[in-house]
Amino acid sequence: GYKYMQRITANKINRGDFDLVLELHYNAAHPTANGAEALYYFRNKKGRVMAWWFSDKMAQKMGYRSRGAKALVNKNDRGFWAVLFPNPTTLILEPFFGTNKEDVQRFDASVYVSVILNLIRKYQSLK
């Protein structure tokens, strides 16, 4: 199941020397749903800062709506185990809704990569 697979993945991550883990996703929902968001473990203060930064920067650079940072609080939250089990700060980055034509058309992979690289630099500055 999902929880089991996330534990296996986290065990591999935790054997490494990582400070930050980024899961790259995109949302899918109703065709009118739009925007960028990032999910983080609710007790991780750096994760919260970085999740807000990502969401706001994607909105600024791509013209999306910032859906903000989403704190994952309990085991029923989608993605909870992915951000709980790893020792490093872990974020689930959701830059757009794949079910929204306008979001998809605005998406620019080079801008996305630039935002991620700047997110990593910003995270390093928080140490």
Short mmCIF file of N, CA, C and O in Angstrom, two decimals:
data_model
loop_
_atom_site.label_atom_id
_atom_site.label_comp_id
_atom_site.label_asym_id
_atom_site.label_seq_id
_atom_site.Cartn_x
_atom_site.Cartn_y
_atom_site.Cartn_z
N GLY A 1 0.81 -1.18 0.00
CA GLY A 1 0.00 0.00 0.00
C GLY A 1 0.86 1.26 0.00
O GLY A 1 2.09 1.22 0.07
N TYR A 2 0.19 2.38 -0.06
CA TYR A 2 0.86 3.68 -0.13
C TYR A 2 1.77 3.93 1.07
O TYR A 2 2.94 4.31 0.91
N LYS A 3 1.27 3.70 2.28
CA LYS A 3 2.06 3.96 3.48
C LYS A 3 3.33 3.10 3.48
O LYS A 3 4.43 3.59 3.77
N TYR A 4 3.19 1.84 3.15
CA TYR A 4 4.33 0.92 3.11
C TYR A 4 5.38 1.40 2.10
O TYR A 4 6.58 1.43 2.40
N MET A 5 4.93 1.78 0.90
CA MET A 5 5.86 2.23 -0.13
C MET A 5 6.55 3.54 0.28
O MET A 5 7.73 3.74 0.00
N GLN A 6 5.83 4.41 0.95
CA GLN A 6 6.43 5.66 1.42
C GLN A 6 7.48 5.40 2.49
O GLN A 6 8.49 6.09 2.55
N ARG A 7 7.24 4.39 3.34
CA ARG A 7 8.24 4.05 4.35
C ARG A 7 9.51 3.51 3.69
O ARG A 7 10.62 3.88 4.08
N ILE A 8 9.36 2.67 2.68
CA ILE A 8 10.53 2.13 1.96
C ILE A 8 11.31 3.28 1.32
O ILE A 8 12.54 3.35 1.42
N THR A 9 10.61 4.18 0.66
CA THR A 9 11.26 5.32 0.02
C THR A 9 11.97 6.18 1.06
O THR A 9 13.12 6.60 0.86
N ALA A 10 11.30 6.45 2.17
CA ALA A 10 11.90 7.28 3.23
C ALA A 10 13.14 6.61 3.82
O ALA A 10 14.12 7.29 4.12
N ASN A 11 13.12 5.30 3.97
CA ASN A 11 14.29 4.60 4.49
C ASN A 11 15.49 4.80 3.58
O ASN A 11 16.62 5.00 4.05
N LYS A 12 15.26 4.79 2.27
CA LYS A 12 16.35 5.03 1.31
C LYS A 12 16.83 6.48 1.42
O LYS A 12 18.02 6.75 1.43
N ILE A 13 15.89 7.41 1.50
CA ILE A 13 16.24 8.83 1.64
C ILE A 13 17.03 9.05 2.92
O ILE A 13 18.05 9.76 2.92
N ASN A 14 16.58 8.46 4.01
CA ASN A 14 17.19 8.69 5.32
C ASN A 14 18.60 8.12 5.43
O ASN A 14 19.36 8.53 6.31
N ARG A 15 18.97 7.21 4.55
CA ARG A 15 20.35 6.70 4.54
C ARG A 15 21.29 7.68 3.85
O ARG A 15 22.50 7.57 3.99
N GLY A 16 20.75 8.61 3.11
CA GLY A 16 21.56 9.61 2.40
C GLY A 16 21.81 10.82 3.27
O GLY A 16 21.32 10.93 4.39
N ASP A 17 22.56 11.74 2.73
CA ASP A 17 22.89 12.98 3.43
C ASP A 17 22.14 14.13 2.75
O ASP A 17 22.75 14.97 2.10
N PHE A 18 20.84 14.14 2.91
CA PHE A 18 20.00 15.14 2.25
C PHE A 18 19.44 16.13 3.26
O PHE A 18 19.14 15.78 4.40
N ASP A 19 19.28 17.37 2.82
CA ASP A 19 18.66 18.41 3.64
C ASP A 19 17.23 18.67 3.19
O ASP A 19 16.41 19.14 3.97
N LEU A 20 16.96 18.41 1.92
CA LEU A 20 15.68 18.77 1.33
C LEU A 20 15.28 17.72 0.31
O LEU A 20 16.11 17.28 -0.48
N VAL A 21 14.01 17.33 0.35
CA VAL A 21 13.46 16.39 -0.63
C VAL A 21 12.26 17.08 -1.29
O VAL A 21 11.40 17.63 -0.60
N LEU A 22 12.24 17.04 -2.62
CA LEU A 22 11.15 17.64 -3.37
C LEU A 22 10.45 16.57 -4.19
O LEU A 22 11.09 15.89 -5.00
N GLU A 23 9.16 16.39 -3.97
CA GLU A 23 8.35 15.51 -4.81
C GLU A 23 7.65 16.40 -5.82
O GLU A 23 6.95 17.33 -5.45
N LEU A 24 7.85 16.10 -7.09
CA LEU A 24 7.27 16.92 -8.14
C LEU A 24 5.98 16.28 -8.63
O LEU A 24 5.98 15.16 -9.11
N HIS A 25 4.89 17.00 -8.47
CA HIS A 25 3.56 16.52 -8.84
C HIS A 25 2.88 17.57 -9.70
O HIS A 25 3.36 18.67 -9.86
N TYR A 26 1.71 17.23 -10.17
CA TYR A 26 0.76 18.24 -10.62
C TYR A 26 -0.62 17.78 -10.20
O TYR A 26 -0.90 16.59 -10.09
N ASN A 27 -1.45 18.74 -9.90
CA ASN A 27 -2.80 18.45 -9.46
C ASN A 27 -3.68 18.05 -10.63
O ASN A 27 -3.43 18.41 -11.77
N ALA A 28 -4.74 17.33 -10.31
CA ALA A 28 -5.79 17.01 -11.27
C ALA A 28 -7.10 17.03 -10.50
O ALA A 28 -7.20 16.47 -9.42
N ALA A 29 -8.06 17.74 -11.05
CA ALA A 29 -9.36 17.86 -10.41
C ALA A 29 -10.36 18.32 -11.46
O ALA A 29 -10.16 18.08 -12.65
N HIS A 30 -11.35 19.04 -11.03
CA HIS A 30 -12.33 19.62 -11.94
C HIS A 30 -11.61 20.57 -12.89
O HIS A 30 -10.66 21.25 -12.50
N PRO A 31 -12.03 20.66 -14.14
CA PRO A 31 -11.35 21.52 -15.12
C PRO A 31 -11.23 23.00 -14.74
O PRO A 31 -10.38 23.70 -15.27
N THR A 32 -12.04 23.47 -13.82
CA THR A 32 -11.94 24.87 -13.42
C THR A 32 -10.97 25.09 -12.26
O THR A 32 -10.63 26.23 -11.96
N ALA A 33 -10.55 24.01 -11.61
CA ALA A 33 -9.58 24.14 -10.52
C ALA A 33 -8.26 24.65 -11.09
O ALA A 33 -7.84 24.22 -12.16
N ASN A 34 -7.61 25.58 -10.39
CA ASN A 34 -6.37 26.13 -10.92
C ASN A 34 -5.44 26.58 -9.81
O ASN A 34 -5.83 26.69 -8.66
N GLY A 35 -4.19 26.82 -10.19
CA GLY A 35 -3.22 27.38 -9.26
C GLY A 35 -2.12 26.43 -8.87
O GLY A 35 -2.11 25.26 -9.21
N ALA A 36 -1.16 27.00 -8.14
CA ALA A 36 0.01 26.27 -7.66
C ALA A 36 -0.04 26.19 -6.15
O ALA A 36 -0.48 27.13 -5.48
N GLU A 37 0.43 25.07 -5.61
CA GLU A 37 0.48 24.90 -4.17
C GLU A 37 1.62 23.97 -3.81
O GLU A 37 2.18 23.28 -4.67
N ALA A 38 1.96 23.96 -2.54
CA ALA A 38 2.98 23.04 -2.04
C ALA A 38 2.51 22.49 -0.70
O ALA A 38 1.91 23.21 0.10
N LEU A 39 2.78 21.23 -0.47
CA LEU A 39 2.35 20.55 0.75
C LEU A 39 3.57 20.24 1.61
O LEU A 39 4.64 19.92 1.08
N TYR A 40 3.39 20.31 2.93
CA TYR A 40 4.49 20.10 3.86
C TYR A 40 3.95 19.48 5.15
O TYR A 40 2.76 19.55 5.44
N TYR A 41 4.86 18.88 5.94
CA TYR A 41 4.48 18.33 7.24
C TYR A 41 4.24 19.50 8.20
O TYR A 41 5.08 20.39 8.33
N PHE A 42 3.10 19.50 8.87
CA PHE A 42 2.64 20.67 9.63
C PHE A 42 3.58 21.14 10.72
O PHE A 42 3.55 22.31 11.09
N ARG A 43 4.44 20.31 11.22
CA ARG A 43 5.37 20.73 12.28
C ARG A 43 6.69 21.26 11.74
O ARG A 43 7.53 21.70 12.51
N ASN A 44 6.88 21.22 10.45
CA ASN A 44 8.14 21.62 9.86
C ASN A 44 8.07 23.11 9.47
O ASN A 44 7.46 23.47 8.46
N LYS A 45 8.69 23.94 10.28
CA LYS A 45 8.63 25.40 10.05
C LYS A 45 9.33 25.81 8.76
O LYS A 45 8.84 26.67 8.03
N LYS A 46 10.48 25.21 8.47
CA LYS A 46 11.16 25.52 7.21
C LYS A 46 10.32 25.06 6.03
O LYS A 46 10.25 25.73 5.00
N GLY A 47 9.69 23.91 6.18
CA GLY A 47 8.82 23.40 5.13
C GLY A 47 7.68 24.36 4.83
O GLY A 47 7.34 24.60 3.68
N ARG A 48 7.11 24.93 5.88
CA ARG A 48 6.02 25.89 5.71
C ARG A 48 6.49 27.12 4.93
O ARG A 48 5.85 27.56 3.98
N VAL A 49 7.64 27.67 5.34
CA VAL A 49 8.20 28.84 4.66
C VAL A 49 8.45 28.54 3.19
O VAL A 49 8.09 29.32 2.30
N MET A 50 9.05 27.39 2.92
CA MET A 50 9.41 27.05 1.55
C MET A 50 8.17 26.73 0.71
O MET A 50 8.13 27.05 -0.48
N ALA A 51 7.17 26.13 1.31
CA ALA A 51 5.93 25.82 0.58
C ALA A 51 5.23 27.11 0.16
O ALA A 51 4.77 27.22 -0.98
N TRP A 52 5.17 28.09 1.06
CA TRP A 52 4.58 29.39 0.70
C TRP A 52 5.41 30.06 -0.39
O TRP A 52 4.86 30.62 -1.34
N TRP A 53 6.72 30.02 -0.24
CA TRP A 53 7.60 30.66 -1.21
C TRP A 53 7.35 30.07 -2.60
O TRP A 53 7.21 30.80 -3.58
N PHE A 54 7.32 28.73 -2.69
CA PHE A 54 7.12 28.06 -3.98
C PHE A 54 5.79 28.46 -4.60
O PHE A 54 5.72 28.84 -5.77
N SER A 55 4.73 28.37 -3.84
CA SER A 55 3.40 28.66 -4.36
C SER A 55 3.30 30.10 -4.86
O SER A 55 2.79 30.36 -5.96
N ASP A 56 3.82 31.02 -4.07
CA ASP A 56 3.78 32.43 -4.47
C ASP A 56 4.65 32.71 -5.69
O ASP A 56 4.28 33.47 -6.58
N LYS A 57 5.83 32.09 -5.73
CA LYS A 57 6.74 32.31 -6.86
C LYS A 57 6.17 31.72 -8.15
O LYS A 57 6.28 32.34 -9.20
N MET A 58 5.54 30.56 -8.07
CA MET A 58 4.92 29.98 -9.27
C MET A 58 3.79 30.88 -9.76
O MET A 58 3.64 31.09 -10.97
N ALA A 59 3.03 31.43 -8.85
CA ALA A 59 1.95 32.35 -9.23
C ALA A 59 2.51 33.59 -9.91
O ALA A 59 2.02 34.02 -10.95
N GLN A 60 3.57 34.12 -9.34
CA GLN A 60 4.20 35.32 -9.89
C GLN A 60 4.80 35.06 -11.28
O GLN A 60 4.60 35.84 -12.20
N LYS A 61 5.53 33.98 -11.42
CA LYS A 61 6.27 33.71 -12.66
C LYS A 61 5.40 33.14 -13.77
O LYS A 61 5.68 33.37 -14.94
N MET A 62 4.37 32.36 -13.42
CA MET A 62 3.56 31.69 -14.44
C MET A 62 2.19 32.33 -14.63
O MET A 62 1.46 31.95 -15.53
N GLY A 63 1.82 33.22 -13.74
CA GLY A 63 0.49 33.82 -13.83
C GLY A 63 -0.61 32.96 -13.26
O GLY A 63 -1.78 33.16 -13.55
N TYR A 64 -0.22 31.99 -12.45
CA TYR A 64 -1.20 31.13 -11.79
C TYR A 64 -1.72 31.82 -10.53
O TYR A 64 -1.13 32.76 -10.01
N ARG A 65 -2.77 31.27 -9.99
CA ARG A 65 -3.26 31.66 -8.68
C ARG A 65 -2.42 30.92 -7.64
O ARG A 65 -2.13 29.74 -7.79
N SER A 66 -2.01 31.61 -6.60
CA SER A 66 -1.30 30.95 -5.50
C SER A 66 -2.33 30.31 -4.59
O SER A 66 -3.14 31.00 -3.98
N ARG A 67 -2.28 29.00 -4.50
CA ARG A 67 -3.16 28.27 -3.59
C ARG A 67 -2.52 28.14 -2.21
O ARG A 67 -3.13 27.64 -1.28
N GLY A 68 -1.26 28.55 -2.12
CA GLY A 68 -0.57 28.60 -0.83
C GLY A 68 0.06 27.31 -0.39
O GLY A 68 0.19 26.35 -1.15
N ALA A 69 0.46 27.33 0.86
CA ALA A 69 1.08 26.18 1.50
C ALA A 69 -0.02 25.37 2.18
O ALA A 69 -0.88 25.94 2.85
N LYS A 70 0.04 24.06 2.02
CA LYS A 70 -0.95 23.19 2.64
C LYS A 70 -0.25 22.31 3.67
O LYS A 70 0.61 21.50 3.33
N ALA A 71 -0.63 22.49 4.91
CA ALA A 71 -0.07 21.69 5.99
C ALA A 71 -0.75 20.32 6.01
O ALA A 71 -1.98 20.24 6.04
N LEU A 72 0.04 19.27 5.97
CA LEU A 72 -0.50 17.91 6.08
C LEU A 72 -0.45 17.53 7.56
O LEU A 72 0.63 17.47 8.16
N VAL A 73 -1.62 17.30 8.12
CA VAL A 73 -1.77 17.18 9.57
C VAL A 73 -2.02 15.76 10.04
O VAL A 73 -1.54 15.37 11.10
N ASN A 74 -2.77 14.99 9.30
CA ASN A 74 -3.08 13.64 9.80
C ASN A 74 -2.95 12.60 8.70
O ASN A 74 -2.86 12.92 7.53
N LYS A 75 -2.98 11.35 9.13
CA LYS A 75 -2.71 10.24 8.22
C LYS A 75 -3.70 10.13 7.06
O LYS A 75 -3.42 9.46 6.08
N ASN A 76 -4.83 10.77 7.15
CA ASN A 76 -5.81 10.74 6.06
C ASN A 76 -5.57 11.81 5.00
O ASN A 76 -6.22 11.79 3.96
N ASP A 77 -4.65 12.73 5.26
CA ASP A 77 -4.30 13.75 4.27
C ASP A 77 -3.49 13.09 3.15
O ASP A 77 -2.52 12.37 3.43
N ARG A 78 -3.87 13.37 1.91
CA ARG A 78 -3.12 12.82 0.78
C ARG A 78 -1.69 13.37 0.81
O ARG A 78 -1.49 14.57 0.91
N GLY A 79 -0.72 12.47 0.75
CA GLY A 79 0.68 12.87 0.79
C GLY A 79 1.29 12.90 2.18
O GLY A 79 2.49 13.13 2.33
N PHE A 80 0.48 12.67 3.21
CA PHE A 80 0.95 12.78 4.60
C PHE A 80 2.20 11.93 4.86
O PHE A 80 3.19 12.42 5.40
N TRP A 81 2.16 10.67 4.47
CA TRP A 81 3.28 9.77 4.77
C TRP A 81 4.54 10.18 4.00
O TRP A 81 5.65 10.00 4.49
N ALA A 82 4.38 10.76 2.84
CA ALA A 82 5.53 11.19 2.04
C ALA A 82 6.29 12.33 2.69
O ALA A 82 7.50 12.47 2.49
N VAL A 83 5.61 13.16 3.47
CA VAL A 83 6.29 14.27 4.15
C VAL A 83 6.62 13.95 5.60
O VAL A 83 7.46 14.63 6.19
N LEU A 84 5.98 12.94 6.17
CA LEU A 84 6.25 12.57 7.56
C LEU A 84 7.50 11.70 7.70
O LEU A 84 8.35 11.97 8.55
N PHE A 85 7.61 10.65 6.91
CA PHE A 85 8.66 9.65 7.11
C PHE A 85 10.08 10.12 6.82
O PHE A 85 11.00 9.74 7.54
N PRO A 86 10.34 10.91 5.80
CA PRO A 86 11.74 11.32 5.56
C PRO A 86 12.25 12.25 6.66
O PRO A 86 11.51 13.10 7.16
N ASN A 87 13.51 12.09 7.02
CA ASN A 87 14.13 12.99 8.00
C ASN A 87 14.32 14.41 7.45
O ASN A 87 14.08 15.37 8.18
N PRO A 88 14.76 14.56 6.21
CA PRO A 88 14.93 15.93 5.69
C PRO A 88 13.57 16.60 5.47
O PRO A 88 12.55 15.93 5.34
N THR A 89 13.59 17.91 5.43
CA THR A 89 12.40 18.66 5.04
C THR A 89 11.94 18.13 3.69
O THR A 89 12.74 18.01 2.76
N THR A 90 10.66 17.80 3.59
CA THR A 90 10.11 17.25 2.36
C THR A 90 8.89 18.06 1.94
O THR A 90 8.02 18.34 2.75
N LEU A 91 8.89 18.44 0.67
CA LEU A 91 7.77 19.19 0.10
C LEU A 91 7.20 18.44 -1.09
O LEU A 91 7.94 17.82 -1.86
N ILE A 92 5.90 18.51 -1.25
CA ILE A 92 5.23 18.04 -2.45
C ILE A 92 4.87 19.29 -3.23
O ILE A 92 4.08 20.12 -2.76
N LEU A 93 5.49 19.46 -4.39
CA LEU A 93 5.29 20.65 -5.20
C LEU A 93 4.27 20.36 -6.29
O LEU A 93 4.45 19.44 -7.10
N GLU A 94 3.21 21.14 -6.32
CA GLU A 94 2.15 20.98 -7.31
C GLU A 94 2.00 22.30 -8.06
O GLU A 94 1.32 23.20 -7.61
N PRO A 95 2.69 22.41 -9.20
CA PRO A 95 2.79 23.70 -9.89
C PRO A 95 1.56 24.12 -10.68
O PRO A 95 1.41 25.28 -11.01
N PHE A 96 0.68 23.16 -11.02
CA PHE A 96 -0.50 23.50 -11.82
C PHE A 96 -1.48 22.34 -11.79
O PHE A 96 -1.16 21.26 -11.29
N PHE A 97 -2.67 22.57 -12.33
CA PHE A 97 -3.66 21.51 -12.49
C PHE A 97 -3.62 21.01 -13.93
O PHE A 97 -3.88 21.77 -14.86
N GLY A 98 -3.30 19.75 -14.09
CA GLY A 98 -3.23 19.16 -15.42
C GLY A 98 -4.58 19.06 -16.08
O GLY A 98 -4.67 18.84 -17.29
N THR A 99 -5.65 19.23 -15.32
CA THR A 99 -7.00 19.18 -15.86
C THR A 99 -7.52 20.56 -16.26
O THR A 99 -8.65 20.69 -16.71
N ASN A 100 -6.69 21.58 -16.10
CA ASN A 100 -7.08 22.94 -16.44
C ASN A 100 -6.29 23.38 -17.67
O ASN A 100 -5.06 23.55 -17.61
N LYS A 101 -6.98 23.54 -18.81
CA LYS A 101 -6.29 23.86 -20.07
C LYS A 101 -5.44 25.12 -19.97
O LYS A 101 -4.34 25.18 -20.50
N GLU A 102 -5.97 26.15 -19.30
CA GLU A 102 -5.23 27.41 -19.20
C GLU A 102 -3.94 27.22 -18.39
O GLU A 102 -2.89 27.76 -18.75
N ASP A 103 -4.02 26.47 -17.28
CA ASP A 103 -2.82 26.20 -16.48
C ASP A 103 -1.78 25.46 -17.32
O ASP A 103 -0.60 25.80 -17.30
N VAL A 104 -2.23 24.46 -18.04
CA VAL A 104 -1.31 23.65 -18.85
C VAL A 104 -0.66 24.50 -19.93
O VAL A 104 0.56 24.42 -20.15
N GLN A 105 -1.43 25.35 -20.58
CA GLN A 105 -0.88 26.18 -21.65
C GLN A 105 0.11 27.21 -21.12
O GLN A 105 1.07 27.56 -21.81
N ARG A 106 -0.09 27.69 -19.90
CA ARG A 106 0.83 28.67 -19.31
C ARG A 106 2.12 28.03 -18.80
O ARG A 106 3.11 28.71 -18.60
N PHE A 107 2.07 26.74 -18.55
CA PHE A 107 3.23 26.08 -17.94
C PHE A 107 4.45 26.17 -18.83
O PHE A 107 4.40 25.88 -20.02
N ASP A 108 5.56 26.56 -18.24
CA ASP A 108 6.83 26.67 -18.94
C ASP A 108 7.86 25.90 -18.10
O ASP A 108 8.20 26.30 -16.99
N ALA A 109 8.34 24.78 -18.65
CA ALA A 109 9.26 23.91 -17.90
C ALA A 109 10.52 24.63 -17.47
O ALA A 109 11.02 24.41 -16.36
N SER A 110 11.06 25.52 -18.29
CA SER A 110 12.30 26.21 -17.92
C SER A 110 12.05 27.16 -16.74
O SER A 110 12.91 27.32 -15.87
N VAL A 111 10.88 27.78 -16.70
CA VAL A 111 10.55 28.64 -15.56
C VAL A 111 10.38 27.78 -14.30
O VAL A 111 10.86 28.14 -13.22
N TYR A 112 9.73 26.65 -14.44
CA TYR A 112 9.54 25.72 -13.32
C TYR A 112 10.88 25.28 -12.75
O TYR A 112 11.10 25.32 -11.53
N VAL A 113 11.80 24.90 -13.62
CA VAL A 113 13.14 24.50 -13.18
C VAL A 113 13.83 25.66 -12.46
O VAL A 113 14.45 25.48 -11.41
N SER A 114 13.71 26.85 -13.00
CA SER A 114 14.31 28.03 -12.37
C SER A 114 13.73 28.27 -10.97
O SER A 114 14.47 28.56 -10.03
N VAL A 115 12.42 28.14 -10.84
CA VAL A 115 11.78 28.32 -9.52
C VAL A 115 12.30 27.26 -8.54
O VAL A 115 12.62 27.57 -7.39
N ILE A 116 12.42 26.03 -8.99
CA ILE A 116 12.91 24.95 -8.11
C ILE A 116 14.36 25.23 -7.70
O ILE A 116 14.71 25.08 -6.52
N LEU A 117 15.21 25.62 -8.64
CA LEU A 117 16.61 25.92 -8.30
C LEU A 117 16.70 27.08 -7.30
O LEU A 117 17.48 27.04 -6.35
N ASN A 118 15.86 28.08 -7.49
CA ASN A 118 15.84 29.20 -6.54
C ASN A 118 15.27 28.78 -5.19
O ASN A 118 15.70 29.29 -4.15
N LEU A 119 14.33 27.85 -5.19
CA LEU A 119 13.80 27.32 -3.94
C LEU A 119 14.91 26.61 -3.16
O LEU A 119 15.05 26.80 -1.95
N ILE A 120 15.73 25.85 -3.85
CA ILE A 120 16.85 25.14 -3.20
C ILE A 120 17.83 26.16 -2.62
O ILE A 120 18.28 26.02 -1.48
N ARG A 121 18.15 27.19 -3.39
CA ARG A 121 19.06 28.24 -2.89
C ARG A 121 18.47 28.93 -1.66
O ARG A 121 19.16 29.20 -0.68
N LYS A 122 17.18 29.22 -1.73
CA LYS A 122 16.52 29.88 -0.60
C LYS A 122 16.55 28.96 0.63
O LYS A 122 16.82 29.42 1.73
N TYR A 123 16.30 27.68 0.43
CA TYR A 123 16.34 26.74 1.54
C TYR A 123 17.73 26.70 2.18
O TYR A 123 17.86 26.71 3.40
N GLN A 124 18.76 26.69 1.35
CA GLN A 124 20.12 26.68 1.86
C GLN A 124 20.43 27.92 2.68
O GLN A 124 21.17 27.88 3.65
N SER A 125 19.83 29.05 2.31
CA SER A 125 20.05 30.28 3.06
C SER A 125 19.36 30.26 4.43
O SER A 125 19.72 31.07 5.30
N LEU A 126 18.41 29.36 4.64
CA LEU A 126 17.72 29.27 5.93
C LEU A 126 18.49 28.47 6.96
O LEU A 126 18.14 28.48 8.12
N LYS A 127 19.50 27.75 6.51
CA LYS A 127 20.26 26.87 7.43
C LYS A 127 20.95 27.66 8.52
O LYS A 127 21.44 28.71 8.38
#
